[in-house]
Amino acid sequence: MLDAALKTQLKSYLEMVREPIELVATLDDGAKSVEMREMLEDIAAQSDKVSVRTDGTATRTPSFGIARVGEAARVEFAGLPLGHEFTSLVLALLHVGGHPPKEDEAVLESIAAIQEDHHFVTYMSLSCQNCPTVVQALNTMAALNPHIRHTAVEGSLFQDEITEKNVLAVPTMYLDGELFGQGRMDARDIVGKIDTGASSREAERMTAMDPFDVLVVGGGPAGASAAIYAARKGIRTGLVAERFGGQVLDTMAIENLVSVPYTEGPKLAAALEEHVNAYETEMIKGQRASALRVAGEDGLHRVEFEGGGELAARNVVLATGARWRTMGVPGEDEYRNKGVTFCPHCDGPLFKGKRVAVIGGGNSGVEAAIDLAGIVGHVTLIEFLDEMRADDVLQRKLRSLDNVDIVLGARTTEVLGDGTQVTGLVYEDRASGESRTVELQGVFVQIGLLPNTDWLRGSVELSDRGEIVIDEAGHTNVPGVFAAGDATTEPFKQIVVAMGGGSTAALSAFDHLIRTSAPAAVAS
């Protein structure tokens, strides 16, 4: 079942298991049960602290639980955790076996404090890049707290259950039989929804922290770069973010990061987080900024958060990024990263030879259509207005391409799919009211970005688009406040550009710190 290389890798990981564990399987005579038995036996063969039992009585077949010898299983997999979920399996083996998880101490304390009995069920797909974050978080909670159980269900093997619950997107989480949440969530997010007191405790902890020399607000490529460059200067550095990784987490394939021919968003985000943690940086996740109070007489800027806490710093780097402006139509969210995408530069090559649509007739939409026309089989550009708003030179270029159709005065009303990927879209002719369907495999939404800067209005200068106005060195109009990345007036919203902007902002912050903290005169 497992190839030789995977067995060798697994064997080295299982050396970290501290307590004997059992794999308790519930099987039948089906092909998937045969595969599961082989997989479990392969795992057990790599460590004398792992054994297999096949007398399980779980409600789903095939499935298996992971338990310490003598205990009931609290971590369960219904289906074969391969693909993206194999890492989830390995981590579950380690954590049930007593190897400590890599998690913030405050989160671990909150997990341990849960006293009510809970059973989580996560419906996931082996090809889903966001599912492992949820599965691993809940597995960790179950491994650490005897009051918590978690079952990860591979949706494709339990289609009747999926249909019954009308699960149309993964990951979908149920808690004690009731819908709990959908989409990417980490342990901090989950604990915060269960234990409302965790938020207030975290707010108190943050407010009590000593001021930072540099506080980075935002955890995307710009924020990570800024934190690394600041921390390397040996100054007190903090990074606070709602979710570390930002838009990168939602990117399936990245092929334009210089020197890295191919990576995936979650992998890049994990690498960035590991790099930040290699330095003495105070990282705080799961916090959304709500206000910036610029420095008063004490010289400290203060950032307030929706959870109630605040942080103080001599210098602040704003790197809160942006979110894609969406169409707001049925099917759009369901097929995001399954054909609905927002970056032609990143994802265009994945649609080579296929039919796609571009939504939006401004400069970004027309430029995207021109770029895609050289890669894909056919492009349909759909614009809401009766004319395109792009520069004339771009429009002339677009109209010269023989594999492009332009539809004006059209309102997209639905994205169609087969459950796994986009198959088409529906638009309404605004003049006649007639609905029309276009068969295609990809939809590139190019109706603009929305910077995450609403909380900054009245604190720093924003452009008419809501972007933070910066100069070439990342300065805002407020001394000691800098900015970088997609939240700013930087015209090119790319990962590598954001990284450079983050490092520039951090270096400017360090320069400002030196100049403002130096003594007025040197004693003779």
PDB file of N, CA and C in Angstrom, residues 225-285:
ATOM      1  N   SER A 225       7.702  38.961   5.575  1.00  0.00           N
ATOM      2  CA  SER A 225       8.984  39.551   5.202  1.00  0.00           C
ATOM      3  C   SER A 225       9.363  40.683   6.144  1.00  0.00           C
ATOM      4  N   ALA A 226       8.395  41.523   6.471  1.00  0.00           N
ATOM      5  CA  ALA A 226       8.674  42.633   7.383  1.00  0.00           C
ATOM      6  C   ALA A 226       9.103  42.127   8.751  1.00  0.00           C
ATOM      7  N   ALA A 227       8.437  41.096   9.255  1.00  0.00           N
ATOM      8  CA  ALA A 227       8.782  40.556  10.568  1.00  0.00           C
ATOM      9  C   ALA A 227      10.179  39.950  10.571  1.00  0.00           C
ATOM     10  N   ILE A 228      10.524  39.246   9.509  1.00  0.00           N
ATOM     11  CA  ILE A 228      11.851  38.633   9.419  1.00  0.00           C
ATOM     12  C   ILE A 228      12.934  39.705   9.402  1.00  0.00           C
ATOM     13  N   TYR A 229      12.753  40.724   8.568  1.00  0.00           N
ATOM     14  CA  TYR A 229      13.771  41.769   8.459  1.00  0.00           C
ATOM     15  C   TYR A 229      13.892  42.563   9.755  1.00  0.00           C
ATOM     16  N   ALA A 230      12.775  42.807  10.428  1.00  0.00           N
ATOM     17  CA  ALA A 230      12.841  43.541  11.692  1.00  0.00           C
ATOM     18  C   ALA A 230      13.507  42.705  12.774  1.00  0.00           C
ATOM     19  N   ALA A 231      13.106  41.438  12.879  1.00  0.00           N
ATOM     20  CA  ALA A 231      13.656  40.582  13.933  1.00  0.00           C
ATOM     21  C   ALA A 231      15.155  40.366  13.759  1.00  0.00           C
ATOM     22  N   ARG A 232      15.604  40.322  12.517  1.00  0.00           N
ATOM     23  CA  ARG A 232      17.039  40.129  12.270  1.00  0.00           C
ATOM     24  C   ARG A 232      17.874  41.309  12.763  1.00  0.00           C
ATOM     25  N   LYS A 233      17.245  42.444  12.988  1.00  0.00           N
ATOM     26  CA  LYS A 233      17.957  43.599  13.526  1.00  0.00           C
ATOM     27  C   LYS A 233      18.119  43.517  15.043  1.00  0.00           C
ATOM     28  N   GLY A 234      17.537  42.481  15.643  1.00  0.00           N
ATOM     29  CA  GLY A 234      17.684  42.309  17.080  1.00  0.00           C
ATOM     30  C   GLY A 234      16.773  43.192  17.907  1.00  0.00           C
ATOM     31  N   ILE A 235      15.734  43.729  17.296  1.00  0.00           N
ATOM     32  CA  ILE A 235      14.801  44.589  18.026  1.00  0.00           C
ATOM     33  C   ILE A 235      13.544  43.796  18.380  1.00  0.00           C
ATOM     34  N   ARG A 236      12.801  44.285  19.362  1.00  0.00           N
ATOM     35  CA  ARG A 236      11.599  43.580  19.801  1.00  0.00           C
ATOM     36  C   ARG A 236      10.537  43.671  18.710  1.00  0.00           C
ATOM     37  N   THR A 237      10.202  42.498  18.143  1.00  0.00           N
ATOM     38  CA  THR A 237       9.332  42.440  16.972  1.00  0.00           C
ATOM     39  C   THR A 237       8.100  41.596  17.278  1.00  0.00           C
ATOM     40  N   GLY A 238       6.957  42.081  16.844  1.00  0.00           N
ATOM     41  CA  GLY A 238       5.724  41.323  16.965  1.00  0.00           C
ATOM     42  C   GLY A 238       5.016  41.249  15.627  1.00  0.00           C
ATOM     43  N   LEU A 239       4.289  40.159  15.415  1.00  0.00           N
ATOM     44  CA  LEU A 239       3.465  40.013  14.217  1.00  0.00           C
ATOM     45  C   LEU A 239       2.094  39.535  14.667  1.00  0.00           C
ATOM     46  N   VAL A 240       1.068  40.246  14.249  1.00  0.00           N
ATOM     47  CA  VAL A 240      -0.296  39.878  14.610  1.00  0.00           C
ATOM     48  C   VAL A 240      -1.118  39.789  13.329  1.00  0.00           C
ATOM     49  N   ALA A 241      -1.914  38.731  13.213  1.00  0.00           N
ATOM     50  CA  ALA A 241      -2.678  38.515  11.989  1.00  0.00           C
ATOM     51  C   ALA A 241      -3.957  37.756  12.281  1.00  0.00           C
ATOM     52  N   GLU A 242      -4.954  38.011  11.451  1.00  0.00           N
ATOM     53  CA  GLU A 242      -6.189  37.235  11.576  1.00  0.00           C
ATOM     54  C   GLU A 242      -5.930  35.789  11.181  1.00  0.00           C
ATOM     55  N   ARG A 243      -5.215  35.580  10.104  1.00  0.00           N
ATOM     56  CA  ARG A 243      -4.783  34.235   9.715  1.00  0.00           C
ATOM     57  C   ARG A 243      -3.443  34.369   9.021  1.00  0.00           C
ATOM     58  N   PHE A 244      -2.478  33.635   9.485  1.00  0.00           N
ATOM     59  CA  PHE A 244      -1.151  33.727   8.893  1.00  0.00           C
ATOM     60  C   PHE A 244      -1.201  33.099   7.492  1.00  0.00           C
ATOM     61  N   GLY A 245      -0.647  33.821   6.523  1.00  0.00           N
ATOM     62  CA  GLY A 245      -0.649  33.358   5.136  1.00  0.00           C
ATOM     63  C   GLY A 245      -1.485  34.223   4.232  1.00  0.00           C
ATOM     64  N   GLY A 246      -2.572  34.786   4.771  1.00  0.00           N
ATOM     65  CA  GLY A 246      -3.414  35.682   3.983  1.00  0.00           C
ATOM     66  C   GLY A 246      -3.943  35.027   2.717  1.00  0.00           C
ATOM     67  N   GLN A 247      -3.963  35.793   1.617  1.00  0.00           N
ATOM     68  CA  GLN A 247      -4.485  35.285   0.347  1.00  0.00           C
ATOM     69  C   GLN A 247      -3.710  34.077  -0.164  1.00  0.00           C
ATOM     70  N   VAL A 248      -2.462  33.938   0.255  1.00  0.00           N
ATOM     71  CA  VAL A 248      -1.643  32.814  -0.199  1.00  0.00           C
ATOM     72  C   VAL A 248      -2.311  31.487   0.145  1.00  0.00           C
ATOM     73  N   LEU A 249      -2.995  31.432   1.272  1.00  0.00           N
ATOM     74  CA  LEU A 249      -3.642  30.189   1.687  1.00  0.00           C
ATOM     75  C   LEU A 249      -4.702  29.735   0.698  1.00  0.00           C
ATOM     76  N   ASP A 250      -5.236  30.651  -0.073  1.00  0.00           N
ATOM     77  CA  ASP A 250      -6.304  30.329  -1.012  1.00  0.00           C
ATOM     78  C   ASP A 250      -5.797  30.090  -2.422  1.00  0.00           C
ATOM     79  N   THR A 251      -4.497  30.045  -2.587  1.00  0.00           N
ATOM     80  CA  THR A 251      -3.896  29.872  -3.909  1.00  0.00           C
ATOM     81  C   THR A 251      -3.465  28.424  -4.092  1.00  0.00           C
ATOM     82  N   MET A 252      -3.987  27.791  -5.128  1.00  0.00           N
ATOM     83  CA  MET A 252      -3.686  26.385  -5.340  1.00  0.00           C
ATOM     84  C   MET A 252      -2.266  26.175  -5.852  1.00  0.00           C
ATOM     85  N   ALA A 253      -1.902  26.886  -6.903  1.00  0.00           N
ATOM     86  CA  ALA A 253      -0.587  26.690  -7.520  1.00  0.00           C
ATOM     87  C   ALA A 253       0.123  28.030  -7.670  1.00  0.00           C
ATOM     88  N   ILE A 254       1.413  28.050  -7.316  1.00  0.00           N
ATOM     89  CA  ILE A 254       2.242  29.249  -7.455  1.00  0.00           C
ATOM     90  C   ILE A 254       3.455  28.869  -8.293  1.00  0.00           C
ATOM     91  N   GLU A 255       3.554  29.488  -9.462  1.00  0.00           N
ATOM     92  CA  GLU A 255       4.624  29.126 -10.393  1.00  0.00           C
ATOM     93  C   GLU A 255       5.455  30.334 -10.813  1.00  0.00           C
ATOM     94  N   ASN A 256       5.247  31.481 -10.152  1.00  0.00           N
ATOM     95  CA  ASN A 256       5.993  32.681 -10.544  1.00  0.00           C
ATOM     96  C   ASN A 256       6.768  33.287  -9.386  1.00  0.00           C
ATOM     97  N   LEU A 257       7.029  32.500  -8.342  1.00  0.00           N
ATOM     98  CA  LEU A 257       7.871  32.955  -7.244  1.00  0.00           C
ATOM     99  C   LEU A 257       9.314  32.657  -7.622  1.00  0.00           C
ATOM    100  N   VAL A 258      10.077  33.701  -7.827  1.00  0.00           N
ATOM    101  CA  VAL A 258      11.424  33.562  -8.380  1.00  0.00           C
ATOM    102  C   VAL A 258      12.243  32.559  -7.579  1.00  0.00           C
ATOM    103  N   SER A 259      12.858  31.618  -8.263  1.00  0.00           N
ATOM    104  CA  SER A 259      13.722  30.533  -7.761  1.00  0.00           C
ATOM    105  C   SER A 259      12.924  29.348  -7.233  1.00  0.00           C
ATOM    106  N   VAL A 260      11.603  29.452  -7.206  1.00  0.00           N
ATOM    107  CA  VAL A 260      10.758  28.332  -6.784  1.00  0.00           C
ATOM    108  C   VAL A 260       9.832  27.999  -7.961  1.00  0.00           C
ATOM    109  N   PRO A 261      10.188  27.017  -8.795  1.00  0.00           N
ATOM    110  CA  PRO A 261       9.396  26.743 -10.002  1.00  0.00           C
ATOM    111  C   PRO A 261       7.938  26.410  -9.714  1.00  0.00           C
ATOM    112  N   TYR A 262       7.690  25.730  -8.598  1.00  0.00           N
ATOM    113  CA  TYR A 262       6.305  25.377  -8.277  1.00  0.00           C
ATOM    114  C   TYR A 262       6.157  25.182  -6.773  1.00  0.00           C
ATOM    115  N   THR A 263       5.096  25.747  -6.231  1.00  0.00           N
ATOM    116  CA  THR A 263       4.701  25.446  -4.858  1.00  0.00           C
ATOM    117  C   THR A 263       3.211  25.680  -4.755  1.00  0.00           C
ATOM    118  N   GLU A 264       2.647  25.352  -3.618  1.00  0.00           N
ATOM    119  CA  GLU A 264       1.228  25.582  -3.368  1.00  0.00           C
ATOM    120  C   GLU A 264       1.088  26.538  -2.198  1.00  0.00           C
ATOM    121  N   GLY A 265      -0.013  27.287  -2.203  1.00  0.00           N
ATOM    122  CA  GLY A 265      -0.190  28.334  -1.213  1.00  0.00           C
ATOM    123  C   GLY A 265       0.029  27.897   0.228  1.00  0.00           C
ATOM    124  N   PRO A 266      -0.643  26.843   0.698  1.00  0.00           N
ATOM    125  CA  PRO A 266      -0.443  26.418   2.085  1.00  0.00           C
ATOM    126  C   PRO A 266       1.003  26.032   2.402  1.00  0.00           C
ATOM    127  N   LYS A 267       1.696  25.444   1.426  1.00  0.00           N
ATOM    128  CA  LYS A 267       3.100  25.090   1.651  1.00  0.00           C
ATOM    129  C   LYS A 267       3.949  26.349   1.809  1.00  0.00           C
ATOM    130  N   LEU A 268       3.699  27.337   0.963  1.00  0.00           N
ATOM    131  CA  LEU A 268       4.450  28.584   1.067  1.00  0.00           C
ATOM    132  C   LEU A 268       4.141  29.277   2.385  1.00  0.00           C
ATOM    133  N   ALA A 269       2.876  29.297   2.780  1.00  0.00           N
ATOM    134  CA  ALA A 269       2.505  29.929   4.046  1.00  0.00           C
ATOM    135  C   ALA A 269       3.197  29.240   5.218  1.00  0.00           C
ATOM    136  N   ALA A 270       3.251  27.911   5.179  1.00  0.00           N
ATOM    137  CA  ALA A 270       3.923  27.170   6.253  1.00  0.00           C
ATOM    138  C   ALA A 270       5.411  27.487   6.294  1.00  0.00           C
ATOM    139  N   ALA A 271       6.022  27.605   5.107  1.00  0.00           N
ATOM    140  CA  ALA A 271       7.449  27.933   5.050  1.00  0.00           C
ATOM    141  C   ALA A 271       7.702  29.345   5.575  1.00  0.00           C
ATOM    142  N   LEU A 272       6.820  30.281   5.234  1.00  0.00           N
ATOM    143  CA  LEU A 272       6.964  31.647   5.739  1.00  0.00           C
ATOM    144  C   LEU A 272       6.831  31.679   7.263  1.00  0.00           C
ATOM    145  N   GLU A 273       5.872  30.936   7.790  1.00  0.00           N
ATOM    146  CA  GLU A 273       5.679  30.924   9.238  1.00  0.00           C
ATOM    147  C   GLU A 273       6.886  30.305   9.945  1.00  0.00           C
ATOM    148  N   GLU A 274       7.416  29.244   9.369  1.00  0.00           N
ATOM    149  CA  GLU A 274       8.607  28.622   9.959  1.00  0.00           C
ATOM    150  C   GLU A 274       9.784  29.589   9.959  1.00  0.00           C
ATOM    151  N   HIS A 275       9.910  30.358   8.871  1.00  0.00           N
ATOM    152  CA  HIS A 275      11.007  31.325   8.776  1.00  0.00           C
ATOM    153  C   HIS A 275      10.840  32.429   9.817  1.00  0.00           C
ATOM    154  N   VAL A 276       9.619  32.931   9.966  1.00  0.00           N
ATOM    155  CA  VAL A 276       9.374  33.968  10.970  1.00  0.00           C
ATOM    156  C   VAL A 276       9.699  33.436  12.370  1.00  0.00           C
ATOM    157  N   ASN A 277       9.285  32.213  12.643  1.00  0.00           N
ATOM    158  CA  ASN A 277       9.501  31.635  13.968  1.00  0.00           C
ATOM    159  C   ASN A 277      10.957  31.273  14.245  1.00  0.00           C
ATOM    160  N   ALA A 278      11.793  31.331  13.204  1.00  0.00           N
ATOM    161  CA  ALA A 278      13.217  31.066  13.412  1.00  0.00           C
ATOM    162  C   ALA A 278      13.890  32.215  14.163  1.00  0.00           C
ATOM    163  N   TYR A 279      13.198  33.343  14.251  1.00  0.00           N
ATOM    164  CA  TYR A 279      13.727  34.509  14.965  1.00  0.00           C
ATOM    165  C   TYR A 279      12.856  34.794  16.185  1.00  0.00           C
ATOM    166  N   GLU A 280      13.324  35.662  17.043  1.00  0.00           N
ATOM    167  CA  GLU A 280      12.583  35.983  18.252  1.00  0.00           C
ATOM    168  C   GLU A 280      11.464  36.972  17.919  1.00  0.00           C
ATOM    169  N   THR A 281      10.407  36.412  17.392  1.00  0.00           N
ATOM    170  CA  THR A 281       9.246  37.202  17.009  1.00  0.00           C
ATOM    171  C   THR A 281       8.036  36.730  17.802  1.00  0.00           C
ATOM    172  N   GLU A 282       7.334  37.646  18.405  1.00  0.00           N
ATOM    173  CA  GLU A 282       6.082  37.322  19.098  1.00  0.00           C
ATOM    174  C   GLU A 282       4.983  37.259  18.053  1.00  0.00           C
ATOM    175  N   MET A 283       4.488  36.044  17.766  1.00  0.00           N
ATOM    176  CA  MET A 283       3.452  35.881  16.756  1.00  0.00           C
ATOM    177  C   MET A 283       2.106  35.666  17.438  1.00  0.00           C
ATOM    178  N   ILE A 284       1.119  36.448  17.021  1.00  0.00           N
ATOM    179  CA  ILE A 284      -0.227  36.365  17.575  1.00  0.00           C
ATOM    180  C   ILE A 284      -1.193  36.179  16.414  1.00  0.00           C
ATOM    181  N   LYS A 285      -1.905  35.060  16.399  1.00  0.00           N
ATOM    182  CA  LYS A 285      -2.818  34.754  15.300  1.00  0.00           C
ATOM    183  C   LYS A 285      -4.267  34.822  15.764  1.00  0.00           C
TER     184      LYS A 285
END
